[in-house]
Amino acid sequence: MERRGLVAWLGGLALVAGAVVVLRQETTPPEPPRFLDGRVQLVPDDVPPKRPSELRVVAPDRTSLRVTWTATDGVTHDGFEVRWPGGVRLVQAVEAELTDLDPDAATTVEVRAVDALGRRSEPAAVTAVPSLALDTGPEVLRPVDVFDGPGSLDPRRWRVFGDGGCLGLRGRRLEVGCHSLDLQSNVPLRLGPPAADGALGRVVLTTDGPDSGELFVALLPEPCQDLGRLLRPFPPDVLALRITPHGANFETGPGVPTTSRVIDVGGTAPPPTPGVRHRWELRVLPDAVVALRDGQVLATASVAVPWRVARPRLVFRGVRQTRLDSFAVGGAPSEPVPASVVPLGPGTRDGTVTGLGGVPRERLVGARTARVVASVVAVSGKARDVPVVVEFGDRTAPAAFLPSGDDTESVLYADFPLPESSPSPEVRLHAERQLLVNAAHLVVADGDDAPRRPLPRLADLRHPEAELPRPDVVVVHESAPDGPFPPRGRARLVVALPAGAAREVAPVRAVEVDLDGQRLVVLPTGGSAGGRHEFLLDVTGLAAGGHRVQARVVPVDQRVGVQSSERVFEIRPR
């Protein structure tokens, strides 16, 4: 699955920055006529948007470019228009990724700031050739896992804990969008001699998320790699990098010793932008661990891992449309240790015996060993204080307990050599007291002659459409910010189109405002990407009681649905 040019970030760029190359302007549909009710005054914004600065470009792969820029004077305006020979896009972030480019052609990208009324700034431009802008990133072991097609999750290199139904392909990218899913690598991370940057080992992940929830890059020593879902509190000796839309930090289980090493954090990075790939690196040093995004240090922990071998795991919790591009480890040479997961249960109890069901014989063909893993809770006392015997077909073995920081739920396991003589071995737990089994599975260690397991089924997902922002509506009286409005004076009415998690914003044609079902405002917005509109409304003459304000965002493309929001205010009696 190796692909040349796994990631391309800083360095090796072939670009010409600062030149202004005007690309073709597309025709904008006619705007609706502007209308303001006589009771309404528009609060003008006379400051035109300024041209973005500091355009930078890197190549995630041979046919893509990631463009970043700085909003002049730190003002993000209300969005940005990105143009290149292949198209035009409105975004609300300060970066965008362009794909399906000619790898050997010079591509000129223009970026303009756009305000709430659709006014465009002068363009800032940058030119780059994707194939010349490549940088292979840190030294990693080959082959690299590249998630670019139906064969992305090679079952000899990966196993899935959780509902794999939330995995799909959007174009050539593996997308994860589920409440809870773990992807366990079968390739161990083995610490080796220090590299030039001092790292004994590293894990490198290229992804565009998460823009919601959290993603963990966890390192699990034996036997924790066979846990089902990784949950807090983490087992002893586990190290995990936690990545959220707001930053990154390290979490550890008990037993990881601390050190006195102090490493400066380079600063904060902007939140992940949906659809824009970044390279995350977890770097293991002799006396610290470091997290980097695109080479910038974002988090550190002064610890010394107490193991030499661990299994990397990608843990997704509450994510939404997070896409994976590539995964790799660096350190001492290591080969995959193929293993697959067979769900068991749910458990059926008969006194102190809990049956977990049978294992189809074909799932054991060519396998070396089978490990029964079960998460259990004792009806009384602690489960790990209860002796348990595991029955697998016609054999039994005493259960051992995985190290755990949880006093209520415990995870036990037992190993059985294969082959097994039973045609479909049954799995049972025998305990001196009743146990409740929350989850159970079998981890099958495949031998060299094991048949190739079927690939996970990855549904083809549609490319996301450009999204129209949903307006926020605020109505506040100038003299009475709280409670009912007086029967005279002016109310400040604000319609804001906030930035969301959209990969692309649908151009906004107009903002409309109604009061009690009657049209109050039609404000053309010139194909804007968002923004804030403020009006002053004379409430003199409005009847006492409740009044409803409805704001609508009308798209340029009529195939995109209108977005609307409402707000109610009350006029007190005279």
Steps between C-alpha positions, in 0.01 A plus 500: 500500500801725483458817304788734413472837657292394800474850636632828379533790724777749568799509271570418140245749373504629147289813526482859406328703771376855497430525128145594415363289218135577434301187421174494307208650690182297489164659425290571811120471471311831523446615856150563633397865545593643837207577729486656847172569675462865605540397863840339434844658475803302383813551709761538225838328484721734301828312554585305183664159533879494474710267292623194693873469558767237556370243256676167545456176311596137566412176321328221696551275198599523134159628385402730787597835650424638844491880503511703821494873553472771762202731533640852477509682836373182665148561365345189351233706322206278417662241280742455215468419134758255363548481123716270291482382138276211607234697683396741773412436864374704795644409841489649848841367612846634415601189306367284221603181324474457123500148357512324162760739362750431224811388691742660255315820413550835669177585683420859593272549800335831587348585838271799563341613824121530476284715728136456603375694195703295253769757434827336397846622586787513256639148448809355656652229281745214519621253237633147559559172319361218720763242408779746580345606829524153656682421823490141622494608864674313785672168445252216545496127441371365172245415385281792598125454544325729252122509536413566138267222388298187580815314608602768749445297816713197419376239754857378556597851608179625669211382711181682587345524846147636478243549227690520173179615330606860554804452276475608139684638200439857398683521172838338570503575873397279791241682709404427860177641637383317810451536870752233596752306290854365556743413220777278637822475303655157477839662437687539831690815586846386612727756655844513344817707531447878503447660160643839403213675682547282809192286440512132597176446311217695343147470366401720205138556402361721224138604547269797457341477842348478732265797468279347772551247777849369567764281339755307706828363369563243773800274566397176671756254643431125518233380571298824486492500120229232519261715702169577337420870509767705676332682786606729780651447747775361281677179602850525649790595270268624222593828331254691281509822301154660513409726207190719506381800297652718772850356527694197618625353826643176636323261737659199670395205707659433840858375508649734239793667684546875482827677420646847539524566125340829389428570132362831381168487321515702181156655547143437399378394160170589336223242540487221242333603177263239353644357182853637554766244589764549769782275611497401867808339652532333839873491576634278783823632654702332779358738761197665338234467233418776253203569273554701182262624232672579171830513688380742770510378861150523650521275808761328715511270800800452729481120524715198413298214353563178697495267200694434180212372288144629471214478250362825357124547503281771349202572724205704371238640734212714376673596175319628192634435150864478602710371211819297526772529241803307626656331801856390574735410784871566539756335724656156495396280205180313568269264313122483542363242743175405324196460720126532451202550729199267536213648705358277776188514709286645629550281802231262627526408870419169665598543861873563508550395135475761225477381140647728233396301192689299243781588261458402133772252408592691183606796716772283655650350184875561482506684835768445765319605817167634619466745789164533674447854632201600713402813690328390820339640813445295817152498653671554835855613573768551237513279193878467509471339846288219354690196360378435144561203272448544126370208297583492127366192327631196688776692682513733799746758630507733803420860411742783559391861544627787291648785701228757554442826681126424528380351829154408369558335163784257431630338182610139512666286236623146437713360217444172316733339243352395168390294315189410698336160452144622561307584178364821651652550845274647765637765736392508865610670820494306827517712817444448872259794502267643240660725240331739260667508157476842338693407183714214373700412193759259369835620367628248244875510428529402135785281378691544175279247323170645628254591224474867425222657703238696307551875486260718700214620285541869436195679366549760228402839641391801302722804500356754746309787347580860578305602810302817562556661842204505737439849637514601863244770587528743791246773582587736788337832592750783533357616835379165641741215422314263735131427525210639295566795268356845571231605250728753332862546400722278288601136513834378371445203268804292409506218245832313515612219271761327718782276387413132516664168425426506127777406259355749253248781541218548251498863376235714669277701264302699759387529860128549558331604824127483580314650794178320590486351151549832317815570299732739684837464324643366176877551502703377199828344610685451172590132540648539848615215725350628825528811708305722735221743413368755746178702480317751718125437525258768621253315724278804556147408404539125543218344700562372851580132520722258313656558158689255281811580296600249234830521312569301184823438311435463127765316292621595154441142388127433531568129539644573847233528765424829677614524863292689756477582869248681719504721805203624709490825698227657708370857519370589846170687531508880496 
